[in-house]
């Protein structure tokens, strides 16, 4: 695996959540960081996933303070998106996977999400054709 690109939090002063997450990810690179239903990753691997997520979010043109919403089960990739959002100065809103589509739509409108990142099964739940909107 290639080394993670340099990743720095947007806010340098004080201990914002992004800095706390970044410090934790860098502390013990070879230790086991997370396990989900499909795999386990070390902190170094997780940091690489976070850096990739940050690059993808920035490529979407998001700016500091923009809201990134996530809708997923417990997956390593979604944690990486959430951590990337905090590190890069975006707001992270995690939608509960068991909530109704109408609750999700209301939350997305209330938080003014610029981006929603979801697993396909949950994205289908939010489709206008799903009937619960």
PDB file of C-alpha atoms in Angstrom:
ATOM      1  CA  UNK A   1       0.000   0.000   0.000  1.00  0.00           C
ATOM      2  CA  UNK A   2       1.327   3.437  -0.878  1.00  0.00           C
ATOM      3  CA  UNK A   3       1.962   5.906   1.928  1.00  0.00           C
ATOM      4  CA  UNK A   4      -0.868   8.280   2.688  1.00  0.00           C
ATOM      5  CA  UNK A   5      -0.545  11.740   1.184  1.00  0.00           C
ATOM      6  CA  UNK A   6       0.230  14.516   3.645  1.00  0.00           C
ATOM      7  CA  UNK A   7      -2.959  15.266   5.512  1.00  0.00           C
ATOM      8  CA  UNK A   8      -3.286  18.338   7.703  1.00  0.00           C
ATOM      9  CA  UNK A   9      -6.317  19.632   9.561  1.00  0.00           C
ATOM     10  CA  UNK A  10      -7.693  22.966   8.434  1.00  0.00           C
ATOM     11  CA  UNK A  11      -7.590  24.480  11.921  1.00  0.00           C
ATOM     12  CA  UNK A  12      -4.096  24.609  13.395  1.00  0.00           C
ATOM     13  CA  UNK A  13      -4.845  26.407  16.671  1.00  0.00           C
ATOM     14  CA  UNK A  14      -6.279  24.400  19.546  1.00  0.00           C
ATOM     15  CA  UNK A  15      -7.329  20.781  19.619  1.00  0.00           C
ATOM     16  CA  UNK A  16     -10.219  20.527  17.186  1.00  0.00           C
ATOM     17  CA  UNK A  17     -11.742  17.113  16.581  1.00  0.00           C
ATOM     18  CA  UNK A  18      -9.933  16.881  13.238  1.00  0.00           C
ATOM     19  CA  UNK A  19      -6.568  17.289  14.956  1.00  0.00           C
ATOM     20  CA  UNK A  20      -7.471  14.777  17.658  1.00  0.00           C
ATOM     21  CA  UNK A  21      -8.455  12.224  14.993  1.00  0.00           C
ATOM     22  CA  UNK A  22      -5.321  12.846  12.956  1.00  0.00           C
ATOM     23  CA  UNK A  23      -3.088  12.495  16.025  1.00  0.00           C
ATOM     24  CA  UNK A  24      -4.789   9.214  16.942  1.00  0.00           C
ATOM     25  CA  UNK A  25      -4.441   7.823  13.416  1.00  0.00           C
ATOM     26  CA  UNK A  26      -0.721   8.615  13.343  1.00  0.00           C
ATOM     27  CA  UNK A  27       0.177   7.410  16.844  1.00  0.00           C
ATOM     28  CA  UNK A  28       0.492   3.629  16.281  1.00  0.00           C
ATOM     29  CA  UNK A  29       0.541   2.952  12.518  1.00  0.00           C
ATOM     30  CA  UNK A  30       0.943  -0.837  12.708  1.00  0.00           C
ATOM     31  CA  UNK A  31      -1.701  -1.507  15.362  1.00  0.00           C
ATOM     32  CA  UNK A  32      -5.171  -2.740  14.517  1.00  0.00           C
ATOM     33  CA  UNK A  33      -7.501   0.236  14.217  1.00  0.00           C
ATOM     34  CA  UNK A  34     -10.897  -1.054  13.078  1.00  0.00           C
ATOM     35  CA  UNK A  35     -12.759  -4.203  12.144  1.00  0.00           C
ATOM     36  CA  UNK A  36     -16.021  -4.420  10.237  1.00  0.00           C
ATOM     37  CA  UNK A  37     -17.951  -7.289   8.637  1.00  0.00           C
ATOM     38  CA  UNK A  38     -15.541  -7.581   5.719  1.00  0.00           C
ATOM     39  CA  UNK A  39     -12.027  -6.738   6.953  1.00  0.00           C
ATOM     40  CA  UNK A  40      -9.653  -5.279   9.501  1.00  0.00           C
ATOM     41  CA  UNK A  41      -7.308  -2.320   8.980  1.00  0.00           C
ATOM     42  CA  UNK A  42      -4.309  -0.892  10.789  1.00  0.00           C
ATOM     43  CA  UNK A  43      -4.073   2.768  11.710  1.00  0.00           C
ATOM     44  CA  UNK A  44      -1.733   3.314   8.745  1.00  0.00           C
ATOM     45  CA  UNK A  45      -4.274   1.752   6.364  1.00  0.00           C
ATOM     46  CA  UNK A  46      -7.082   3.763   7.936  1.00  0.00           C
ATOM     47  CA  UNK A  47      -5.062   6.961   7.593  1.00  0.00           C
ATOM     48  CA  UNK A  48      -4.615   6.183   3.896  1.00  0.00           C
ATOM     49  CA  UNK A  49      -8.388   5.716   3.521  1.00  0.00           C
ATOM     50  CA  UNK A  50      -8.994   9.012   5.338  1.00  0.00           C
ATOM     51  CA  UNK A  51      -6.527  10.822   3.062  1.00  0.00           C
ATOM     52  CA  UNK A  52      -8.215   9.358  -0.030  1.00  0.00           C
ATOM     53  CA  UNK A  53     -11.632  10.420   1.268  1.00  0.00           C
ATOM     54  CA  UNK A  54     -10.330  13.939   1.958  1.00  0.00           C
ATOM     55  CA  UNK A  55      -8.981  14.196  -1.589  1.00  0.00           C
ATOM     56  CA  UNK A  56     -12.298  13.049  -3.042  1.00  0.00           C
ATOM     57  CA  UNK A  57     -14.315  15.473  -0.919  1.00  0.00           C
ATOM     58  CA  UNK A  58     -12.065  18.357  -1.916  1.00  0.00           C
ATOM     59  CA  UNK A  59     -12.317  17.312  -5.590  1.00  0.00           C
ATOM     60  CA  UNK A  60     -16.088  17.885  -5.279  1.00  0.00           C
ATOM     61  CA  UNK A  61     -15.353  21.548  -4.585  1.00  0.00           C
ATOM     62  CA  UNK A  62     -16.453  21.516  -0.964  1.00  0.00           C
ATOM     63  CA  UNK A  63     -15.365  24.437   1.184  1.00  0.00           C
ATOM     64  CA  UNK A  64     -14.751  24.765   4.896  1.00  0.00           C
ATOM     65  CA  UNK A  65     -18.047  24.501   6.772  1.00  0.00           C
ATOM     66  CA  UNK A  66     -19.872  22.594   4.022  1.00  0.00           C
ATOM     67  CA  UNK A  67     -21.917  19.644   5.250  1.00  0.00           C
ATOM     68  CA  UNK A  68     -21.059  16.066   4.275  1.00  0.00           C
ATOM     69  CA  UNK A  69     -23.786  13.574   5.196  1.00  0.00           C
ATOM     70  CA  UNK A  70     -23.234   9.826   5.432  1.00  0.00           C
ATOM     71  CA  UNK A  71     -25.773   7.016   5.377  1.00  0.00           C
ATOM     72  CA  UNK A  72     -24.346   3.567   5.922  1.00  0.00           C
ATOM     73  CA  UNK A  73     -24.072   0.606   8.181  1.00  0.00           C
ATOM     74  CA  UNK A  74     -20.981   0.248  10.365  1.00  0.00           C
ATOM     75  CA  UNK A  75     -18.283   0.355   7.698  1.00  0.00           C
ATOM     76  CA  UNK A  76     -14.661   1.370   7.812  1.00  0.00           C
ATOM     77  CA  UNK A  77     -15.087   3.518   4.691  1.00  0.00           C
ATOM     78  CA  UNK A  78     -17.797   5.620   6.296  1.00  0.00           C
ATOM     79  CA  UNK A  79     -15.630   6.283   9.333  1.00  0.00           C
ATOM     80  CA  UNK A  80     -12.914   7.393   6.902  1.00  0.00           C
ATOM     81  CA  UNK A  81     -15.331   9.846   5.262  1.00  0.00           C
ATOM     82  CA  UNK A  82     -16.423  11.223   8.632  1.00  0.00           C
ATOM     83  CA  UNK A  83     -12.818  11.630   9.831  1.00  0.00           C
ATOM     84  CA  UNK A  84     -11.804  13.267   6.546  1.00  0.00           C
ATOM     85  CA  UNK A  85     -14.666  15.732   6.883  1.00  0.00           C
ATOM     86  CA  UNK A  86     -13.591  16.768  10.377  1.00  0.00           C
ATOM     87  CA  UNK A  87      -9.910  16.981   9.442  1.00  0.00           C
ATOM     88  CA  UNK A  88     -10.595  19.149   6.392  1.00  0.00           C
ATOM     89  CA  UNK A  89     -13.003  21.486   8.181  1.00  0.00           C
ATOM     90  CA  UNK A  90     -16.290  20.197   6.802  1.00  0.00           C
ATOM     91  CA  UNK A  91     -19.293  19.382   8.970  1.00  0.00           C
ATOM     92  CA  UNK A  92     -20.149  15.703   9.243  1.00  0.00           C
ATOM     93  CA  UNK A  93     -23.714  14.490   9.661  1.00  0.00           C
ATOM     94  CA  UNK A  94     -24.223  10.766  10.110  1.00  0.00           C
ATOM     95  CA  UNK A  95     -27.743   9.594   9.326  1.00  0.00           C
ATOM     96  CA  UNK A  96     -29.088   6.616  11.235  1.00  0.00           C
ATOM     97  CA  UNK A  97     -29.537   3.695   8.833  1.00  0.00           C
ATOM     98  CA  UNK A  98     -32.761   2.551  10.510  1.00  0.00           C
ATOM     99  CA  UNK A  99     -34.546   5.908  10.221  1.00  0.00           C
ATOM    100  CA  UNK A 100     -37.231   6.434   7.606  1.00  0.00           C
ATOM    101  CA  UNK A 101     -36.569   8.052   4.256  1.00  0.00           C
ATOM    102  CA  UNK A 102     -38.716  11.022   5.268  1.00  0.00           C
ATOM    103  CA  UNK A 103     -36.587  11.492   8.411  1.00  0.00           C
ATOM    104  CA  UNK A 104     -33.461  11.346   6.273  1.00  0.00           C
ATOM    105  CA  UNK A 105     -34.825  13.891   3.805  1.00  0.00           C
ATOM    106  CA  UNK A 106     -35.815  16.230   6.642  1.00  0.00           C
ATOM    107  CA  UNK A 107     -32.360  15.973   8.227  1.00  0.00           C
ATOM    108  CA  UNK A 108     -30.624  16.550   4.892  1.00  0.00           C
ATOM    109  CA  UNK A 109     -32.702  19.677   4.321  1.00  0.00           C
ATOM    110  CA  UNK A 110     -32.216  20.951   7.885  1.00  0.00           C
ATOM    111  CA  UNK A 111     -28.437  20.547   7.831  1.00  0.00           C
ATOM    112  CA  UNK A 112     -28.148  21.813   4.249  1.00  0.00           C
ATOM    113  CA  UNK A 113     -25.978  18.890   3.199  1.00  0.00           C
ATOM    114  CA  UNK A 114     -23.920  19.568   0.096  1.00  0.00           C
ATOM    115  CA  UNK A 115     -23.023  15.894  -0.329  1.00  0.00           C
ATOM    116  CA  UNK A 116     -24.587  12.602   0.717  1.00  0.00           C
ATOM    117  CA  UNK A 117     -22.355   9.539   0.692  1.00  0.00           C
ATOM    118  CA  UNK A 118     -24.196   6.248   1.007  1.00  0.00           C
ATOM    119  CA  UNK A 119     -24.079   2.547   0.367  1.00  0.00           C
ATOM    120  CA  UNK A 120     -26.238   1.519  -2.619  1.00  0.00           C
ATOM    121  CA  UNK A 121     -28.917  -0.182  -0.484  1.00  0.00           C
ATOM    122  CA  UNK A 122     -29.448   2.961   1.564  1.00  0.00           C
ATOM    123  CA  UNK A 123     -29.338   5.220  -1.478  1.00  0.00           C
ATOM    124  CA  UNK A 124     -32.175   3.172  -2.979  1.00  0.00           C
ATOM    125  CA  UNK A 125     -34.177   3.819   0.195  1.00  0.00           C
ATOM    126  CA  UNK A 126     -33.915   7.556  -0.518  1.00  0.00           C
ATOM    127  CA  UNK A 127     -34.994   7.246  -4.132  1.00  0.00           C
ATOM    128  CA  UNK A 128     -38.106   9.312  -4.957  1.00  0.00           C
ATOM    129  CA  UNK A 129     -39.629   6.030  -6.195  1.00  0.00           C
ATOM    130  CA  UNK A 130     -39.274   4.437  -2.745  1.00  0.00           C
ATOM    131  CA  UNK A 131     -42.618   5.874  -1.621  1.00  0.00           C
ATOM    132  CA  UNK A 132     -41.610   6.990   1.908  1.00  0.00           C
ATOM    133  CA  UNK A 133     -40.621  10.570   1.025  1.00  0.00           C
TER     134      UNK A 133
END
